[in-house]
Structure formats: C-alpha cells, structure tokens
Amino acid sequence: MFPQLGKTAHLTDIYQQIELPLVDILFQIERNGVLLDVDQLHAYGKEVMRQLEILEQQAHTTAGQTFNLNSTQQIQEILFGQLKLPIIKKTPKGAPSTDESVLQQLALDYPLPRVLLEYRMLAKLKSTYIDKLPRMINHNTGRVHTHYAQAVAVTGRLASNEPNLQNIPIKTPAGRRIREAFIAPEGWHIVSADYSQIELRIMAHISQDKGLLKAFTEGQDVHRATAAEIFGISAEKVNQEQRRYAKVINFGLIYGMSEFGLAAQLGIDRIAARNFIERYFIRYPGVSDYMQRTRAMAKQNGYVETVLGRRLQLPDIHSHQHNRRMGAERAAINAPMQGTAADIIKLAMIAVNNWLTQTHAQSKLIMQVHDELVLEVPENESVTMMRQLPALMENVIKLDVPLVVQTGQGRNWEQAH
DNA sequence: AGGTTAAGCGCG
DNA sequence: AAAGCGCGCTTAACCT
C-alpha cells in the first residue's frame, strides 16, 4: 500500500498512527494562535533601543572610530587588524571568527569584546523578536499564527516558521522579558507542560546502561549522579562546578561530542577531557556499547532508527570525506534520542487532543516546543489541566525509565515556567 | 531591484 | 583535516 515506507510495518504505523492524526491537530494549533502583549513589547523595545545606542557609543569610543556593530567584517578588521587581538578560531572560509565563544575569551583581557557581546545579544532580541513579532499578528484574529512543518526536520521533529515560535528567548533576563509578552486572554491562563531530561532518559532506555537506568528509576539528579561517578565521590560532596562539568558531558554525549569539543567547551586541555570521557565510559559501559552499536548499525544499514522505528537515512556514513563521515556518525548517535523524543511528544499531542475532545474541555493547545506543550486554559479548568497533562504525557509510551512531566501556569508564558 | 551566501545566534 | 545534534531568522556582503 505504501511501497516507499519500506517492508517493515513500523514506518507505515508511524505514518498512520502518528503523522496522519497529527495533521488535524497541527491545523488546530496554528488556527488557535497565541496572544501577544503588544504594549509591553513596544515599551521594552524603546528601553532596548536606548541601551543599544549607549553600547554603540561605548564601542566607537573604545575602538577610536565609528563602525557598523552589525558587520562581522568591520569587527574583524578592528579587533584583529588594528587592535591586534589574538585570533582564537577561524570561520569555515578562513576569516578570523568573532563569534560568541571568541568574544567571551577576549573579554577576559580586553574591554571592547564585552561591549560587543552585550550589543549582539540585545540587537538579536530586538530585531528578531521585539520588533518582528508584533508585525506577525493576524489582523482578523489579533493573534500570531505560526506554521508547523511536519516533514522538514530529518529526525522527526517539527519545525516552526513565520514566525518561529520554537526559539523564543528564555536563557537570559532580557530574553525572558520577551516571553512575558506571550499572554492569555482575560479569564484564561497559560499552562506549560514539559518533559524533564527526556533525551537522557531515552539514552538510558536504549543503552540499557545499569547506572543510568538506576539514576532515573530512583529519581536522582542525573547530572549530580554523573558527577559523583566521574569524580569518584559521593553525591552529597558534588559541588556546583563538578555538576556543571557532568552536565556538559551528559549533553555532549547525546550529540556525539569528541574530546576536542569537550575540551573547548569546558576550557580544559585535551588530556583532561579524554580522562573525563574515559572515566564516564568506565562508569557507564552501557552507554559506550550503545555508541559503538549505533555506529555499526549506521554503517551496515545506512540508517538508524528511533524506539518506534522511525528511520533516518545517513548516506554520508560511507563518505570518503572524513568530516562528512564523522558528521554522519554524530548524527547517527543523536538521531535515535532526538527522534524518539519527537515521536513521544507527537503521541502526547494526540493523547492530549483526544482527552480535550472527549471531555469537552475548552482548553486549547497553542504551541509545541520539542519537549514542551503550551495550552491556553480557562481559569476554571486550570487545576484539572495541571493534574491531567502529566498523567497523559507520562503514559503515552512505556520505557524502562519513568517519564516525568513538569507543569506550570501563569498570566504569561514566562510565569508558566 | 532582487536573490544568495556567510556569519552569527535564538531555542530544544 | 576536523573537532556538538536538530532547526529558522537577521544582517551584511556579494552576485546577477
């Protein structure tokens, strides 16, 4: 019936049981849209504009000349041509890079890079979000209606565009001011429900690593547990720095990071980075086996699979170009985890939508952000949804580790976290 | 004038 | 030689 979907039943199942039911749900989410506090964005925009003007003046004074702070070429010329600052890395084209990691290192010794970093952050927020989002409001509905692409991301994730609502700032205080502008109408709340550590839990399930399974089954702080293992100390003795190291390693592994990448990320030498990875694999041998198994699977079959059987083809796995082949290997390691997470939240969207329909609830799905569902909820349904969402989302699939969903609610998206 | 590429950066 | 996965958007610079 679907010859392109392959001879195994899994791909046909994913198509019929996940992707097809999702079509109508995505349509509903897009049609629902999300409400923005335009006045708040406008006021914040003026504030940010004043700050940008101050930073621009500071940059010009420090550099001893005027220049376009948005031009990487002009920044290259000033930092490395005139001020003779050390070149830390190069762009793929061979020009000296001025990206964030470079400026952060230079900021330790020189004043101008710090100004540029602050300017870059605020300029990004203003142009991409503060100025742009109000222009995207539909005149008929008064809301912003994104579009979700169902067949763009190779791992099975959704992609969001016009506008992209899957990259709204959250990591900095300035960014969170933008999230405050995503509001609920009078009498309604924003409710957010997100899977906690879902990709690491999937890694535990797929790898069947004893230590990782135990950490999640017992509800441990997984980064703290990892730190205890690789530093050879008890969990109570782990300090913030050690936990941060463990977190970088845990995430790095999901992406197939090398000792070189880990060294760069942690600002340590390669020997130390290699030691951390060795200790990690000694403590979590199941994860080491998984990495090897996955590379072998990709090389033998030319594809890898999620837990539910979604496939990612990897033609570059046989490339004679080293960088392409290594890139395909990293994608092979990452795709089963990222893709299984995508499968799971799609099942969750179907489960939540079914429940809303069957119970005649008024609450509406309004956004999906990879591991998070956002709803607009009438105040009198708030308590029910906060209880129901975790129950629905945590039970769409049975893994060998528990899935945990955290919920929050508020007048706006920021408060809901 | 309009399209494309490079660099950079927002999120999970 | 390259070095961390998956996306979309903005600006500058370049090309047609």
Short mmCIF file of C-alpha atoms in Angstrom, two decimals, chain A residues 135-406:
data_model
loop_
_atom_site.label_atom_id
_atom_site.label_comp_id
_atom_site.label_asym_id
_atom_site.label_seq_id
_atom_site.Cartn_x
_atom_site.Cartn_y
_atom_site.Cartn_z
CA ARG A 135 4.22 42.67 12.80
CA MET A 136 3.24 39.00 12.54
CA ILE A 137 -0.13 39.49 14.25
CA ASN A 138 -3.06 38.50 12.03
CA HIS A 139 -5.46 41.43 11.63
CA ASN A 140 -8.54 39.22 11.69
CA THR A 141 -7.74 37.23 14.82
CA GLY A 142 -5.43 39.62 16.68
CA ARG A 143 -3.09 36.69 17.24
CA VAL A 144 0.16 35.24 15.94
CA HIS A 145 -0.28 32.05 13.92
CA THR A 146 2.90 30.08 13.32
CA HIS A 147 3.17 27.29 10.79
CA TYR A 148 4.46 23.87 11.78
CA ALA A 149 6.35 21.93 9.12
CA GLN A 150 5.75 18.21 9.64
CA ALA A 151 8.28 16.90 7.12
CA VAL A 152 11.34 19.15 7.34
CA ALA A 153 13.49 18.01 10.27
CA VAL A 154 15.15 14.68 9.41
CA THR A 155 14.87 13.38 12.98
CA GLY A 156 11.08 13.62 13.04
CA ARG A 157 10.87 16.84 14.97
CA LEU A 158 8.50 19.60 13.95
CA ALA A 159 9.86 22.87 12.64
CA SER A 160 8.11 26.21 13.25
CA ASN A 161 8.22 29.20 10.94
CA GLU A 162 6.66 32.60 10.12
CA PRO A 163 7.26 33.22 12.94
CA ASN A 164 9.41 30.55 14.56
CA LEU A 165 7.83 30.08 18.00
CA GLN A 166 10.29 27.32 18.92
CA ASN A 167 13.19 29.71 19.54
CA ILE A 168 11.61 32.37 21.74
CA PRO A 169 14.26 33.55 24.27
CA ILE A 170 14.38 32.13 27.80
CA LYS A 171 18.02 31.85 28.85
CA THR A 172 18.72 35.47 29.85
CA PRO A 173 16.73 38.00 31.91
CA ALA A 174 16.46 40.21 28.82
CA GLY A 175 15.12 37.26 26.85
CA ARG A 176 12.56 36.36 29.48
CA ARG A 177 11.07 39.85 29.17
CA ILE A 178 10.04 38.74 25.67
CA ARG A 179 8.38 35.58 26.99
CA GLU A 180 6.32 37.75 29.33
CA ALA A 181 4.62 39.18 26.22
CA PHE A 182 3.10 35.77 25.38
CA ILE A 183 -0.13 36.15 27.34
CA ALA A 184 -3.53 34.56 27.93
CA PRO A 185 -6.80 36.48 27.40
CA GLU A 186 -8.75 37.83 30.38
CA GLY A 187 -10.08 34.90 32.39
CA TRP A 188 -7.57 32.45 30.94
CA HIS A 189 -4.14 31.11 31.93
CA ILE A 190 -1.10 29.91 30.06
CA VAL A 191 -0.21 26.36 31.09
CA SER A 192 3.11 24.79 30.14
CA ALA A 193 3.94 21.07 30.41
CA ASP A 194 7.42 19.86 29.55
CA TYR A 195 9.25 16.55 29.66
CA SER A 196 12.16 16.58 32.10
CA GLN A 197 15.50 15.29 30.67
CA ILE A 198 13.67 13.32 28.01
CA GLU A 199 16.65 12.64 25.73
CA LEU A 200 18.86 11.40 28.58
CA ARG A 201 16.03 9.15 29.75
CA ILE A 202 15.77 7.77 26.23
CA MET A 203 19.53 7.20 26.22
CA ALA A 204 19.11 5.19 29.44
CA HIS A 205 16.33 3.16 27.85
CA ILE A 206 18.09 2.45 24.56
CA SER A 207 21.52 1.78 26.06
CA GLN A 208 20.10 -0.23 28.99
CA ASP A 209 23.04 1.11 30.98
CA LYS A 210 22.58 -0.05 34.57
CA GLY A 211 23.84 3.10 36.24
CA LEU A 212 21.79 5.45 34.10
CA LEU A 213 18.64 3.32 34.47
CA LYS A 214 19.11 3.33 38.24
CA ALA A 215 19.61 7.09 38.42
CA PHE A 216 16.32 7.77 36.65
CA THR A 217 14.35 4.96 38.30
CA GLU A 218 15.36 6.28 41.71
CA GLY A 219 14.58 9.84 40.72
CA GLN A 220 18.13 11.06 41.26
CA ASP A 221 19.52 14.36 39.97
CA VAL A 222 21.22 12.74 36.96
CA HIS A 223 23.94 15.38 36.47
CA ARG A 224 24.84 15.16 40.17
CA ALA A 225 24.92 11.36 39.93
CA THR A 226 27.18 11.54 36.87
CA ALA A 227 29.47 13.99 38.66
CA ALA A 228 29.71 11.64 41.64
CA GLU A 229 30.69 8.78 39.33
CA ILE A 230 33.32 10.56 37.24
CA PHE A 231 34.89 12.40 40.18
CA GLY A 232 34.73 9.31 42.37
CA ILE A 233 32.94 11.00 45.28
CA SER A 234 29.57 10.70 46.99
CA ALA A 235 26.60 12.59 45.56
CA GLU A 236 26.43 14.89 48.60
CA LYS A 237 30.03 16.00 48.05
CA VAL A 238 29.44 17.17 44.46
CA ASN A 239 29.88 20.94 44.11
CA GLN A 240 28.34 23.27 41.50
CA GLU A 241 31.43 23.24 39.29
CA GLN A 242 31.58 19.45 39.24
CA ARG A 243 27.86 19.22 38.44
CA ARG A 244 28.30 21.70 35.59
CA TYR A 245 31.10 19.56 34.14
CA ALA A 246 28.90 16.46 34.32
CA LYS A 247 26.04 18.29 32.64
CA VAL A 248 28.26 19.35 29.73
CA ILE A 249 29.47 15.75 29.38
CA ASN A 250 25.95 14.29 29.51
CA PHE A 251 24.68 16.66 26.83
CA GLY A 252 27.86 16.33 24.81
CA LEU A 253 27.44 12.58 24.64
CA ILE A 254 23.92 12.92 23.25
CA TYR A 255 25.46 14.90 20.39
CA GLY A 256 28.48 12.63 19.85
CA MET A 257 30.95 15.24 21.09
CA SER A 258 34.67 14.43 20.86
CA GLU A 259 37.36 15.03 23.47
CA PHE A 260 38.38 18.06 21.43
CA GLY A 261 34.88 19.54 21.66
CA LEU A 262 34.63 18.76 25.36
CA ALA A 263 37.99 20.43 25.99
CA ALA A 264 36.88 23.57 24.15
CA GLN A 265 33.52 23.62 25.92
CA LEU A 266 35.00 23.26 29.42
CA GLY A 267 38.13 25.32 28.78
CA ILE A 268 40.40 22.41 29.77
CA ASP A 269 43.16 20.60 27.85
CA ARG A 270 42.56 17.57 25.67
CA ILE A 271 44.25 15.17 28.08
CA ALA A 272 41.89 16.19 30.86
CA ALA A 273 38.91 15.96 28.51
CA ARG A 274 39.94 12.49 27.39
CA ASN A 275 40.23 11.44 31.03
CA PHE A 276 36.69 12.59 31.77
CA ILE A 277 35.30 10.68 28.80
CA GLU A 278 37.27 7.54 29.75
CA ARG A 279 36.01 7.70 33.32
CA TYR A 280 32.47 8.25 32.06
CA PHE A 281 32.59 5.18 29.84
CA ILE A 282 34.08 3.05 32.63
CA ARG A 283 31.22 4.08 34.90
CA TYR A 284 28.56 3.84 32.19
CA PRO A 285 29.72 0.96 29.95
CA GLY A 286 26.22 0.52 28.52
CA VAL A 287 26.45 3.99 27.01
CA SER A 288 29.82 3.17 25.46
CA ASP A 289 28.32 0.00 23.95
CA TYR A 290 25.37 1.98 22.61
CA MET A 291 27.69 4.41 20.81
CA GLN A 292 29.54 1.53 19.16
CA ARG A 293 26.35 -0.37 18.30
CA THR A 294 24.82 2.71 16.72
CA ARG A 295 27.88 3.45 14.57
CA ALA A 296 27.91 -0.19 13.42
CA MET A 297 24.17 -0.11 12.69
CA ALA A 298 24.55 3.06 10.63
CA LYS A 299 27.47 1.62 8.65
CA GLN A 300 25.80 -1.71 7.99
CA ASN A 301 22.32 -0.46 7.06
CA GLY A 302 22.85 3.16 6.04
CA TYR A 303 20.20 4.31 8.51
CA VAL A 304 19.38 4.40 12.23
CA GLU A 305 16.01 4.04 13.98
CA THR A 306 14.06 5.51 16.86
CA VAL A 307 12.47 3.30 19.52
CA LEU A 308 9.25 3.39 17.49
CA GLY A 309 11.03 2.54 14.25
CA ARG A 310 11.24 5.93 12.53
CA ARG A 311 14.29 5.89 10.28
CA LEU A 312 16.94 8.47 9.46
CA GLN A 313 18.91 7.70 6.31
CA LEU A 314 22.63 8.51 6.55
CA PRO A 315 24.16 8.47 3.07
CA ASP A 316 27.27 10.32 4.33
CA ILE A 317 28.15 7.41 6.62
CA HIS A 318 30.18 5.97 3.71
CA SER A 319 31.66 9.27 2.52
CA HIS A 320 35.36 9.33 1.71
CA GLN A 321 35.49 12.85 3.15
CA HIS A 322 36.47 12.47 6.77
CA ASN A 323 34.49 15.43 8.05
CA ARG A 324 31.29 14.31 6.33
CA ARG A 325 31.66 10.76 7.57
CA MET A 326 32.30 11.91 11.14
CA GLY A 327 29.34 14.25 10.90
CA ALA A 328 27.13 11.34 9.83
CA GLU A 329 28.38 9.30 12.79
CA ARG A 330 27.42 12.07 15.22
CA ALA A 331 24.02 12.39 13.57
CA ALA A 332 23.63 8.61 13.89
CA ILE A 333 24.30 8.77 17.63
CA ASN A 334 21.96 11.71 18.18
CA ALA A 335 19.02 10.80 15.93
CA PRO A 336 17.61 7.84 17.91
CA MET A 337 17.36 10.05 21.03
CA GLN A 338 16.16 13.25 19.38
CA GLY A 339 13.83 11.27 17.13
CA THR A 340 12.34 9.12 19.90
CA ALA A 341 11.65 12.29 21.88
CA ALA A 342 9.89 13.68 18.80
CA ASP A 343 7.81 10.51 18.47
CA ILE A 344 6.84 10.68 22.14
CA ILE A 345 5.68 14.30 22.16
CA LYS A 346 3.69 13.68 18.98
CA LEU A 347 1.93 10.80 20.77
CA ALA A 348 1.38 13.19 23.68
CA MET A 349 -0.22 15.78 21.39
CA ILE A 350 -2.62 13.13 20.12
CA ALA A 351 -3.40 11.92 23.66
CA VAL A 352 -3.97 15.45 24.97
CA ASN A 353 -6.10 16.39 21.98
CA ASN A 354 -8.22 13.23 22.36
CA TRP A 355 -8.73 13.95 26.04
CA LEU A 356 -9.72 17.56 25.39
CA THR A 357 -12.24 16.42 22.78
CA GLN A 358 -13.72 13.59 24.85
CA THR A 359 -14.15 15.70 27.98
CA HIS A 360 -15.46 18.72 26.03
CA ALA A 361 -12.81 20.86 27.71
CA GLN A 362 -12.36 24.43 26.49
CA SER A 363 -8.57 24.39 26.95
CA LYS A 364 -6.62 24.72 23.71
CA LEU A 365 -3.19 23.60 22.58
CA ILE A 366 -1.39 26.70 21.29
CA MET A 367 2.30 25.70 20.93
CA GLN A 368 4.74 22.78 20.77
CA VAL A 369 8.41 23.42 21.53
CA HIS A 370 10.07 19.99 21.06
CA ASP A 371 9.72 18.78 24.66
CA GLU A 372 7.01 21.18 25.82
CA LEU A 373 3.30 21.67 25.16
CA VAL A 374 1.71 25.06 25.82
CA LEU A 375 -2.02 25.49 26.34
CA GLU A 376 -4.48 28.32 26.82
CA VAL A 377 -6.69 27.27 29.71
CA PRO A 378 -9.87 28.83 31.17
CA GLU A 379 -9.27 29.64 34.85
CA ASN A 380 -11.83 27.05 35.97
CA GLU A 381 -10.01 24.29 34.06
CA SER A 382 -6.58 25.17 35.40
CA VAL A 383 -6.48 22.71 38.30
CA THR A 384 -7.74 19.87 36.11
CA MET A 385 -5.21 20.51 33.33
CA MET A 386 -2.28 20.81 35.72
CA ARG A 387 -3.18 17.37 37.04
CA GLN A 388 -4.19 15.79 33.75
CA LEU A 389 -1.33 16.83 31.46
CA PRO A 390 1.39 14.91 33.31
CA ALA A 391 -0.85 11.84 33.57
CA LEU A 392 -1.48 11.89 29.82
CA MET A 393 2.03 12.79 28.69
CA GLU A 394 3.91 10.46 31.03
CA ASN A 395 1.99 7.39 29.87
CA VAL A 396 1.95 7.57 26.07
CA ILE A 397 4.78 5.01 25.98
CA LYS A 398 6.30 2.54 28.43
CA LEU A 399 10.07 2.90 28.64
CA ASP A 400 12.40 1.20 31.13
CA VAL A 401 12.70 4.56 32.91
CA PRO A 402 9.86 6.79 34.08
CA LEU A 403 8.94 9.85 32.03
CA VAL A 404 8.49 12.97 34.15
CA VAL A 405 6.44 16.00 33.10
CA GLN A 406 6.67 19.34 34.88
#
